[in-house]
Amino acid sequence: MKTQVSPSILSADFGKLNEEVASVEAFCDRLHIDVMDGHFVPNISFGAPVYKWIKSKVPLDVHLMIEHPWKFFDDFIKAGASTLTIHEEVFGDGEYEGGLPAALREIGDAGILAGVSIKPGTSVEKIADVLDLVDQILVMTVEPGFGGQDFMPDMVDKIKKLRAMGFEKNISVDGGINSETGRICVEAGANILVAGSYIFGADDRKAAIESLAI
Ligand code: DX5
Ligand code: ZN
């Protein structure tokens, strides 16, 4: 499986977002869009009204770090999402009938890719019964909320476990990814590397992306 690189625009300069996108899109496979609500994670980023202005030829993977994500599925899809990734942890209150499986089916039925993400404290067993409903699993390798944090090596076993469970589609990792931690994740079975500060903080963004695409 070829390794794909997905720059996280959370580390980009939002004042010139399309210039920032243009600086990476020729070299990357997809873009990672972090939507945060200040409730599910202790930070607020942006939503569909902002990322709908992104002009890009590569697919937009939208990572929803928000409570009640289903309320906004239509908006997120209309704004150009190619993948909607929701967190397993937001379904505890039973507010969405059918829970996580039903929400993933709703995303898939809308004609885009469905993804599920797990925070560091969530085991892969929690998503064992939705593996056949998802196109992409996003393993968080930091506590979600902020860019620039240190990679958590203990998360690597989750990637291995998911492959051992027979999951053959995309496994993406997010948080603290650089050429060194990225390689560890790829060797464990990940095929999409999300990186924010490593790419947008680099003097040579093309070289940073190429160092991940091993
Ligand atoms: C963190 C976000 C990440 C973030 C990664 O909650 O989900 O996508 O942008 O940033 P780095 O690569 O700097 O750790
Ligand atoms: Zn993310």
GROMACS .gro file of C-alpha atoms and ligand atoms in nm:
model
  229
    1MET     CA    1   0.000   0.000   0.000
    2LYS     CA    2   0.151   0.333  -0.103
    3THR     CA    3   0.196   0.579   0.183
    4GLN     CA    4  -0.019   0.889   0.139
    5VAL     CA    5   0.059   1.224   0.298
    6SER     CA    6  -0.213   1.452   0.429
    7PRO     CA    7  -0.097   1.797   0.547
    8SER     CA    8  -0.309   1.926   0.835
    9ILE     CA    9  -0.403   2.286   0.760
   10LEU     CA   10  -0.444   2.354   1.132
   11SER     CA   11  -0.078   2.460   1.123
   12ALA     CA   12  -0.123   2.681   0.815
   13ASP     CA   13  -0.162   3.060   0.811
   14PHE     CA   14  -0.542   3.102   0.790
   15GLY     CA   15  -0.494   3.459   0.667
   16LYS     CA   16  -0.375   3.319   0.335
   17LEU     CA   17  -0.527   2.976   0.335
   18ASN     CA   18  -0.536   2.912  -0.040
   19GLU     CA   19  -0.174   3.019  -0.080
   20GLU     CA   20  -0.085   2.776   0.197
   21VAL     CA   21  -0.284   2.501   0.028
   22ALA     CA   22  -0.114   2.578  -0.304
   23SER     CA   23   0.226   2.543  -0.135
   24VAL     CA   24   0.161   2.174  -0.059
   25GLU     CA   25  -0.110   2.035  -0.285
   26ALA     CA   26   0.113   1.949  -0.579
   27PHE     CA   27   0.314   1.713  -0.358
   28CYS     CA   28   0.052   1.559  -0.130
   29ASP     CA   29  -0.229   1.305  -0.174
   30ARG     CA   30  -0.499   1.463   0.040
   31LEU     CA   31  -0.556   1.752   0.283
   32HIS     CA   32  -0.655   1.715   0.647
   33ILE     CA   33  -0.914   1.960   0.779
   34ASP     CA   34  -0.952   1.980   1.159
   35VAL     CA   35  -1.293   2.097   1.280
   36MET     CA   36  -1.300   2.165   1.656
   37ASP     CA   37  -1.585   2.290   1.873
   38GLY     CA   38  -1.431   2.378   2.210
   39HIS     CA   39  -1.641   2.105   2.377
   40PHE     CA   40  -1.518   1.770   2.248
   41VAL     CA   41  -1.168   1.917   2.249
   42PRO     CA   42  -1.039   2.221   2.441
   43ASN     CA   43  -0.988   2.433   2.128
   44ILE     CA   44  -1.197   2.593   1.855
   45SER     CA   45  -1.079   2.596   1.494
   46PHE     CA   46  -1.326   2.652   1.207
   47GLY     CA   47  -1.616   2.484   1.033
   48ALA     CA   48  -1.775   2.443   0.691
   49PRO     CA   49  -1.816   2.821   0.629
   50VAL     CA   50  -1.437   2.853   0.629
   51TYR     CA   51  -1.311   2.537   0.459
   52LYS     CA   52  -1.565   2.565   0.176
   53TRP     CA   53  -1.331   2.835   0.036
   54ILE     CA   54  -1.039   2.597   0.000
   55LYS     CA   55  -0.954   2.553  -0.365
   56SER     CA   56  -0.781   2.221  -0.407
   57LYS     CA   57  -0.764   1.930  -0.647
   58VAL     CA   58  -0.680   1.679  -0.373
   59PRO     CA   59  -0.950   1.519  -0.155
   60LEU     CA   60  -1.041   1.693   0.169
   61ASP     CA   61  -1.042   1.460   0.471
   62VAL     CA   62  -1.250   1.635   0.735
   63HIS     CA   63  -1.171   1.532   1.094
   64LEU     CA   64  -1.468   1.622   1.313
   65MET     CA   65  -1.358   1.684   1.670
   66ILE     CA   66  -1.704   1.800   1.770
   67GLU     CA   67  -2.002   1.683   1.970
   68HIS     CA   68  -2.323   1.602   1.777
   69PRO     CA   69  -2.142   1.589   1.440
   70TRP     CA   70  -2.451   1.444   1.268
   71LYS     CA   71  -2.626   1.782   1.295
   72PHE     CA   72  -2.386   1.922   1.039
   73PHE     CA   73  -2.322   1.631   0.799
   74ASP     CA   74  -2.504   1.809   0.513
   75ASP     CA   75  -2.309   2.132   0.564
   76PHE     CA   76  -1.978   1.949   0.580
   77ILE     CA   77  -2.053   1.753   0.264
   78LYS     CA   78  -2.175   2.059   0.071
   79ALA     CA   79  -1.856   2.241   0.173
   80GLY     CA   80  -1.652   1.982  -0.018
   81ALA     CA   81  -1.558   1.699   0.219
   82SER     CA   82  -1.437   1.380   0.049
   83THR     CA   83  -1.418   1.196   0.381
   84LEU     CA   84  -1.600   1.270   0.706
   85THR     CA   85  -1.428   1.119   1.008
   86ILE     CA   86  -1.625   1.112   1.331
   87HIS     CA   87  -1.505   1.019   1.679
   88GLU     CA   88  -1.625   0.701   1.846
   89GLU     CA   89  -1.637   0.883   2.181
   90VAL     CA   90  -1.924   1.120   2.088
   91PHE     CA   91  -2.187   0.844   2.082
   92GLY     CA   92  -2.202   0.770   2.454
   93ASP     CA   93  -2.521   0.966   2.523
   94GLY     CA   94  -2.745   0.767   2.287
   95GLU     CA   95  -2.872   1.087   2.128
   96TYR     CA   96  -2.821   0.961   1.775
   97GLU     CA   97  -3.051   0.669   1.704
   98GLY     CA   98  -2.851   0.368   1.593
   99GLY     CA   99  -2.530   0.519   1.729
  100LEU     CA  100  -2.195   0.503   1.552
  101PRO     CA  101  -2.291   0.238   1.293
  102ALA     CA  102  -2.595   0.437   1.181
  103ALA     CA  103  -2.396   0.760   1.156
  104LEU     CA  104  -2.127   0.588   0.947
  105ARG     CA  105  -2.396   0.446   0.717
  106GLU     CA  106  -2.546   0.793   0.679
  107ILE     CA  107  -2.208   0.930   0.568
  108GLY     CA  108  -2.151   0.642   0.325
  109ASP     CA  109  -2.503   0.674   0.184
  110ALA     CA  110  -2.429   1.040   0.107
  111GLY     CA  111  -2.168   0.917  -0.141
  112ILE     CA  112  -1.849   1.015   0.043
  113LEU     CA  113  -1.600   0.813   0.245
  114ALA     CA  114  -1.679   0.737   0.609
  115GLY     CA  115  -1.410   0.747   0.874
  116VAL     CA  116  -1.392   0.679   1.246
  117SER     CA  117  -1.133   0.812   1.487
  118ILE     CA  118  -1.026   0.701   1.833
  119LYS     CA  119  -0.861   0.913   2.100
  120PRO     CA  120  -0.553   0.776   2.283
  121GLY     CA  121  -0.767   0.642   2.569
  122THR     CA  122  -1.004   0.449   2.341
  123SER     CA  123  -0.921   0.089   2.253
  124VAL     CA  124  -0.957  -0.059   1.905
  125GLU     CA  125  -1.211  -0.306   2.046
  126LYS     CA  126  -1.456  -0.013   2.070
  127ILE     CA  127  -1.469   0.006   1.691
  128ALA     CA  128  -1.442  -0.367   1.619
  129ASP     CA  129  -1.803  -0.395   1.504
  130VAL     CA  130  -1.789  -0.104   1.257
  131LEU     CA  131  -1.479  -0.209   1.064
  132ASP     CA  132  -1.685  -0.313   0.763
  133LEU     CA  133  -1.865   0.024   0.760
  134VAL     CA  134  -1.559   0.248   0.739
  135ASP     CA  135  -1.323   0.342   0.459
  136GLN     CA  136  -1.073   0.499   0.692
  137ILE     CA  137  -0.966   0.472   1.056
  138LEU     CA  138  -0.789   0.767   1.213
  139VAL     CA  139  -0.572   0.662   1.506
  140MET     CA  140  -0.494   0.966   1.721
  141THR     CA  141  -0.132   0.966   1.828
  142VAL     CA  142  -0.179   1.272   2.053
  143GLU     CA  143  -0.473   1.396   2.261
  144PRO     CA  144  -0.678   1.580   1.998
  145GLY     CA  145  -0.708   1.957   2.015
  146PHE     CA  146  -0.377   2.112   1.923
  147GLY     CA  147  -0.099   2.086   1.669
  148GLY     CA  148   0.266   2.057   1.766
  149GLN     CA  149   0.235   1.794   2.040
  150ASP     CA  150   0.462   1.497   2.098
  151PHE     CA  151   0.383   1.161   1.936
  152MET     CA  152   0.257   0.893   2.176
  153PRO     CA  153   0.448   0.571   2.089
  154ASP     CA  154   0.203   0.351   2.280
  155MET     CA  155  -0.053   0.412   2.004
  156VAL     CA  156   0.147   0.214   1.747
  157ASP     CA  157   0.010  -0.117   1.879
  158LYS     CA  158  -0.341  -0.004   1.780
  159ILE     CA  159  -0.233   0.009   1.416
  160LYS     CA  160  -0.089  -0.343   1.435
  161LYS     CA  161  -0.403  -0.470   1.608
  162LEU     CA  162  -0.634  -0.324   1.345
  163ARG     CA  163  -0.437  -0.494   1.068
  164ALA     CA  164  -0.437  -0.819   1.270
  165MET     CA  165  -0.816  -0.785   1.295
  166GLY     CA  166  -0.827  -0.796   0.916
  167PHE     CA  167  -0.887  -0.427   0.842
  168GLU     CA  168  -0.746  -0.369   0.493
  169LYS     CA  169  -0.860  -0.016   0.412
  170ASN     CA  170  -0.697   0.315   0.507
  171ILE     CA  171  -0.535   0.357   0.846
  172SER     CA  172  -0.436   0.714   0.911
  173VAL     CA  173  -0.235   0.851   1.203
  174ASP     CA  174  -0.261   1.204   1.337
  175GLY     CA  175  -0.046   1.389   1.589
  176GLY     CA  176   0.326   1.438   1.626
  177ILE     CA  177   0.405   1.285   1.287
  178ASN     CA  178   0.748   1.353   1.136
  179SER     CA  179   0.979   1.142   0.920
  180GLU     CA  180   1.084   0.931   1.218
  181THR     CA  181   0.744   0.872   1.384
  182GLY     CA  182   0.582   0.841   1.042
  183ARG     CA  183   0.812   0.555   0.949
  184ILE     CA  184   0.727   0.373   1.273
  185CYS     CA  185   0.355   0.404   1.191
  186VAL     CA  186   0.398   0.290   0.830
  187GLU     CA  187   0.597  -0.013   0.945
  188ALA     CA  188   0.311  -0.094   1.183
  189GLY     CA  189   0.059  -0.081   0.898
  190ALA     CA  190  -0.058   0.281   0.861
  191ASN     CA  191  -0.087   0.412   0.505
  192ILE     CA  192  -0.193   0.777   0.554
  193LEU     CA  193   0.027   1.015   0.751
  194VAL     CA  194  -0.132   1.338   0.873
  195ALA     CA  195   0.119   1.608   0.962
  196GLY     CA  196   0.068   1.971   1.052
  197SER     CA  197   0.360   2.145   1.218
  198TYR     CA  198   0.618   1.915   1.055
  199ILE     CA  199   0.507   2.024   0.706
  200PHE     CA  200   0.388   2.384   0.754
  201GLY     CA  201   0.676   2.463   0.989
  202ALA     CA  202   0.936   2.338   0.740
  203ASP     CA  203   1.147   2.574   0.529
  204ASP     CA  204   1.107   2.327   0.243
  205ARG     CA  205   0.754   2.187   0.255
  206LYS     CA  206   0.800   1.971  -0.053
  207ALA     CA  207   1.102   1.802   0.107
  208ALA     CA  208   0.910   1.753   0.432
  209ILE     CA  209   0.626   1.582   0.246
  210GLU     CA  210   0.865   1.368   0.046
  211SER     CA  211   1.040   1.257   0.366
  212LEU     CA  212   0.705   1.118   0.485
  213ALA     CA  213   0.606   0.948   0.160
  214ILE     CA  214   0.823   0.640   0.207
  215DX5     C1  215  -0.483   1.754   1.654
  215DX5     C2  216  -0.524   1.751   1.511
  215DX5     C3  217  -0.412   1.729   1.418
  215DX5     C4  218  -0.305   1.835   1.421
  215DX5     C5  219  -0.173   1.763   1.404
  215DX5     O1  220  -0.594   1.744   1.734
  215DX5     O2  221  -0.621   1.651   1.487
  215DX5     O3  222  -0.456   1.708   1.283
  215DX5     O4  223  -0.316   1.934   1.323
  215DX5     O5  224  -0.071   1.852   1.422
  215DX5     P1  225   0.079   1.806   1.435
  215DX5     O6  226   0.113   1.730   1.310
  215DX5     O7  227   0.154   1.935   1.447
  215DX5     O8  228   0.088   1.721   1.557
  216ZN      ZN  229  -0.675   1.594   1.281
   0.00000   0.00000   0.00000
